[in-house]
Coordinates of C-alpha atoms in Angstrom, one line a residue:
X36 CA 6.5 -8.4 21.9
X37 CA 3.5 -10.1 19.9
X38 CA 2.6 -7.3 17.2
X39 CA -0.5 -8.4 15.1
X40 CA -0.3 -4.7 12.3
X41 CA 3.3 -4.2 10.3
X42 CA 2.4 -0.4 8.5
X43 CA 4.7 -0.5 5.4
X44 CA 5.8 3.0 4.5
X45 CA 7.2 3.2 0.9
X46 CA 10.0 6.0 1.3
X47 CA 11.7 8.1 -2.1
X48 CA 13.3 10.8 -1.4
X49 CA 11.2 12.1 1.5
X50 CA 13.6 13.9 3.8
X51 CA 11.5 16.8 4.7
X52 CA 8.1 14.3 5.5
X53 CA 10.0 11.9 8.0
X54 CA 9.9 13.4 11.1
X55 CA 6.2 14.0 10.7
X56 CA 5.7 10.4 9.6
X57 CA 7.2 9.4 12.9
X58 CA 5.7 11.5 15.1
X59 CA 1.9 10.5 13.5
X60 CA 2.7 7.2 13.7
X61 CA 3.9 7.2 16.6
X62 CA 0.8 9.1 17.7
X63 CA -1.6 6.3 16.0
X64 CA 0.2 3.5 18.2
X65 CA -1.3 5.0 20.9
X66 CA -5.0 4.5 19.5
X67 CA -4.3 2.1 17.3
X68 CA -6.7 -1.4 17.6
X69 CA -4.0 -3.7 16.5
X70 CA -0.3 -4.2 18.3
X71 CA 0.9 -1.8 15.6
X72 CA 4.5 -1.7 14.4
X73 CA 6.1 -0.1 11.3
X74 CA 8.4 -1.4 8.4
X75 CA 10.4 1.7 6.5
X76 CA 11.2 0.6 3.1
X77 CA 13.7 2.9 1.3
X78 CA 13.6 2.7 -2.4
X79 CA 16.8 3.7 -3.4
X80 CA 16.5 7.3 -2.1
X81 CA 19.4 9.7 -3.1
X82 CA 18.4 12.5 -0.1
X83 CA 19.1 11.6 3.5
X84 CA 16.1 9.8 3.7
X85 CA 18.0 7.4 5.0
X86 CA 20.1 8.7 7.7
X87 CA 16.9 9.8 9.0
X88 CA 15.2 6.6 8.7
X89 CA 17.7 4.8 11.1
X90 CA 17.8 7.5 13.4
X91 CA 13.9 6.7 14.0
X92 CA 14.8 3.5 14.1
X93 CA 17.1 4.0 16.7
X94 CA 14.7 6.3 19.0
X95 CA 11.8 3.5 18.6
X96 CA 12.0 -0.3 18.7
X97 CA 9.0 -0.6 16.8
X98 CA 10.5 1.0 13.9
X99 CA 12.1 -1.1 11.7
X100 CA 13.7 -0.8 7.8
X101 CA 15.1 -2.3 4.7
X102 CA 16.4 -0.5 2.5
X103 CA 17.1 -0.8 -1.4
X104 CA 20.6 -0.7 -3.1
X105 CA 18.5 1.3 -5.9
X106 CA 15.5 2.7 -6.8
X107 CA 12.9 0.0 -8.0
X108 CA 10.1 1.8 -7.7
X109 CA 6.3 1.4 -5.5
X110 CA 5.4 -1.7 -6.6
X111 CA 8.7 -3.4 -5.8
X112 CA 9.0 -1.8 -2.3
X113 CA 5.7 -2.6 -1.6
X114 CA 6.3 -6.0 -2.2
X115 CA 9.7 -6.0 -0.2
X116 CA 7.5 -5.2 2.7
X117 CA 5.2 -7.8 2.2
X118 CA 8.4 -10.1 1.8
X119 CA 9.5 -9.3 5.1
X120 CA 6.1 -8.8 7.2
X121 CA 6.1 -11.1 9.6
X122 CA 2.7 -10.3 11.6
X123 CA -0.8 -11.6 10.7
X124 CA -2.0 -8.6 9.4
X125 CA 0.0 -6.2 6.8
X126 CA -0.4 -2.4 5.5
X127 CA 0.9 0.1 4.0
X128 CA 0.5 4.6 3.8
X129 CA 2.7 6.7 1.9
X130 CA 5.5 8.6 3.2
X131 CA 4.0 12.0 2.0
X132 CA 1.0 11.2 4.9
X133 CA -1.9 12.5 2.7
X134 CA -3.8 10.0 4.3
X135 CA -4.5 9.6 7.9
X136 CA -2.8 6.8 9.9
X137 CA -5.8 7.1 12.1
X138 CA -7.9 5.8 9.4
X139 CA -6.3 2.3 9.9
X140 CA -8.8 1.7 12.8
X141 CA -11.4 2.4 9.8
X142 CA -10.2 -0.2 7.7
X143 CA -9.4 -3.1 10.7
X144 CA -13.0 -3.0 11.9
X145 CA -13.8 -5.0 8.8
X146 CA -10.7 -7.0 8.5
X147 CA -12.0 -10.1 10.5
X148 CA -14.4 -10.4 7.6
X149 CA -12.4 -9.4 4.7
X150 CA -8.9 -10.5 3.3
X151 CA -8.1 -6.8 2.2
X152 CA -10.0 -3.4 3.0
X153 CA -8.9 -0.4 0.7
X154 CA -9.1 3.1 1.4
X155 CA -11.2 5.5 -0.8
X156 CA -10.4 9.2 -0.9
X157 CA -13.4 11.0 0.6
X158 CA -12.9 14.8 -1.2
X159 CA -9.5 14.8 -2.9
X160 CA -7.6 17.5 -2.0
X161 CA -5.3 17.2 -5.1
X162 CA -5.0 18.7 -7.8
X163 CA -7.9 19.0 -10.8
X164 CA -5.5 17.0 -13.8
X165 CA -4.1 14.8 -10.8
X166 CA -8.2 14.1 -9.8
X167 CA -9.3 13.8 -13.5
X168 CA -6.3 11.0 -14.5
X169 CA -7.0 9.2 -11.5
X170 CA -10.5 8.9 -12.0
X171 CA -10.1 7.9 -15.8
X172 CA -7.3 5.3 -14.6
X173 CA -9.6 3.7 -12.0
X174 CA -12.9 3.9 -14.7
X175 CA -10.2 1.6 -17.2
X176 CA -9.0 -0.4 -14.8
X177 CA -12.6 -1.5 -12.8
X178 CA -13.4 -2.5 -16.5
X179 CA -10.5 -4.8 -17.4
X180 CA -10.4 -5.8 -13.5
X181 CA -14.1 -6.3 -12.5
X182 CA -13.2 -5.4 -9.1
X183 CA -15.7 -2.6 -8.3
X184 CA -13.2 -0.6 -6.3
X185 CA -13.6 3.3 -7.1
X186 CA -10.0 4.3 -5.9
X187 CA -7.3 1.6 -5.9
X188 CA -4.9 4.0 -6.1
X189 CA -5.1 5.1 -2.8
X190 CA -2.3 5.0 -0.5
X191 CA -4.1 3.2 2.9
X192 CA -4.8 -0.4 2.9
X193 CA -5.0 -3.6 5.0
X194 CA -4.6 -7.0 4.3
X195 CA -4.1 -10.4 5.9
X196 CA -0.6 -11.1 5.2
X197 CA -0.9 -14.9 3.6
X198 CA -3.0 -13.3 0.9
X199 CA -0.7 -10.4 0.4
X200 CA 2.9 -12.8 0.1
X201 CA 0.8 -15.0 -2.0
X202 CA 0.0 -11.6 -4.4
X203 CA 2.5 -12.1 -7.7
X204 CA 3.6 -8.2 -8.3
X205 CA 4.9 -6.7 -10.9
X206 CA 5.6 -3.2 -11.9
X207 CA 2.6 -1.1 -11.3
X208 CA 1.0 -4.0 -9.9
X209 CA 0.0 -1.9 -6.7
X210 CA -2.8 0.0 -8.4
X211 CA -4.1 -3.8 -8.9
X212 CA -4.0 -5.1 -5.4
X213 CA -7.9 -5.9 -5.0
X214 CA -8.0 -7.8 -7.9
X215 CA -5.5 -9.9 -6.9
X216 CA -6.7 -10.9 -3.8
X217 CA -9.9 -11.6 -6.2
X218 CA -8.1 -14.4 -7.9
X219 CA -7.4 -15.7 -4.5
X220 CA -10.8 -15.9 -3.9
X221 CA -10.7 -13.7 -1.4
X222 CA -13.1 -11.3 0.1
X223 CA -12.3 -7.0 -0.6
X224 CA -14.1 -3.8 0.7
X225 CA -13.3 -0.4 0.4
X226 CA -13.9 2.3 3.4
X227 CA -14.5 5.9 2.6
X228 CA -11.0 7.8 4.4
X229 CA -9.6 11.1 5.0
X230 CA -7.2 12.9 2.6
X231 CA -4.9 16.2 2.9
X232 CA -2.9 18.3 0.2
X233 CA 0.6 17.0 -0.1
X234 CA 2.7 19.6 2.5
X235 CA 6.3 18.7 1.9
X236 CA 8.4 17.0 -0.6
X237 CA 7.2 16.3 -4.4
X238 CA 4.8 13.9 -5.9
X239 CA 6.5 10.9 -7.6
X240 CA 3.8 10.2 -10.4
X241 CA 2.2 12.4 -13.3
X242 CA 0.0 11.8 -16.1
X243 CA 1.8 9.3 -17.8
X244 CA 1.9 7.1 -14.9
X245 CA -1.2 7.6 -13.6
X246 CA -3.1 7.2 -16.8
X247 CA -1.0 5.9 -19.6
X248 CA 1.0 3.1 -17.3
X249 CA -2.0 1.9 -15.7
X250 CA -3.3 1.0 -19.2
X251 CA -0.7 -0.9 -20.1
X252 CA -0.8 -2.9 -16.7
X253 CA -4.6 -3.7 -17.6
X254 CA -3.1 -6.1 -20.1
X255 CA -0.5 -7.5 -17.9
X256 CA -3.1 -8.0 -15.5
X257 CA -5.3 -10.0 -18.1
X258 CA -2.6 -12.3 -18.8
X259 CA -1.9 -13.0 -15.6
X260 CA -5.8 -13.7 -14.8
X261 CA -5.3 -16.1 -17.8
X262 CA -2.6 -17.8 -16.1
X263 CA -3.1 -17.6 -12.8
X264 CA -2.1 -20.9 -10.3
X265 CA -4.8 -20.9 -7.5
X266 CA -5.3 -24.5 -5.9
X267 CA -6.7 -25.2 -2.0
X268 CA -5.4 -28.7 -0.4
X269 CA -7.8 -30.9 1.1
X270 CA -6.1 -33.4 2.6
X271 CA -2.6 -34.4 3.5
X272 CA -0.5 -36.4 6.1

């Protein structure tokens, strides 16, 4: 079957959100715009995320997973699933489904004339410390990055896949994702989306890694600018 959409779904330790994940995504196929199919990536999960993973997997052939030996963290899984995308077009929610997978129609409409659109979190339904870090991260980052994006942090995206395998990540690289399609020369958007209160299992980040971390990366990400290896071939035979 030709799928065009692989929907990467980062998994830690999210026993209690994966039969709602399957049965929304599985609802979203239904609608969705693109021939949609969905990559499981388990970071190292020490619950029975994973014994419930492959029994999805099992039930649905366009479920599919890898999963890590150990935890490595967002970043790295999100780059597994870039890794081993193999459609034109690449995505990715979180397990904890605070965004709407419905909200992938939202971001493909723009697609053809983009190389990644990015969610942004209409009315947060989070916390006020979680909403006030965020917001400081993103004002740091916009002015190390130059990327104009008001919420990189959130957890719905697409992008076309050569751009996203071409993306050099590193820890905490995930929050940076629009700049570095920027450095590609590419073209980014972000599309107001949908957000819920988390109802099951426990968030993985707090203050230091939503505010502290992300400051740190800001350098990482300068040197990397710095350094960067973009090129476009012309000709050859």
């Amino acid at each position: 079957m030709d799928y065009q959409f692989t929907i990467i779904v980062p998994v830690y330790n999210e026993e209690d959100n994966l039969i709602r994940v399957e049965q929304e995504l599985l609802a979203y196929m239904k609608i969705a715009s693109k021939k949609t199919k969905v990559l499981f990536v388990n970071d190292g999960s020490k619950d029975s995320s994973q014994e419930h993973i492959e029994a999805i997997a099992s039930r649905h052939p366009e479920f599919k997973y890898i999963s890590f030996k150990e935890n490595r963290g967002l970043s790295a899984a999100i780059k597994a699933g870039f890794d081993y995308a193999d459609t034109e077009l690449v995505g990715y929610i979180d397990s904890d489904l605070q965004t709407a997978p419905e909200d992938f129609n939202l971001l493909l409409e723009h697609i053809n004339d983009y190389h990644l659109v990015t969610g942004v979190r209409a009315n947060r339904k989070d916390s006020f410390v979680k909403n006030m870090s965020s917001t400081i991260a993103n004002g740091i980052r916009r002015t190390f990055t130059k990327d104009g994006m008001d919420d990189t942090g959130c957890p719905l995206k697409v992008i076309k896949t050569d751009y996203a395998k071409r993306i050099p990540m590193f820890e905490g690289l995930h929050r940076f994702l629009p700049a570095m399609i920027l450095l590609q020369n590419g073209k980014i958007i972000q599309v107001p989306v949908q957000h819920f209160p988390r109802v099951a299992g426990q968030a993985k980040f707090g203050v230091w890694n939503r505010l502290i971390g992300p400051l740190m990366d800001c350098f990482a990400y300068l040197w990397m600018k710095k350094k960067y290896i973009n090129y476009t071939v012309e000709k050859q035979n």
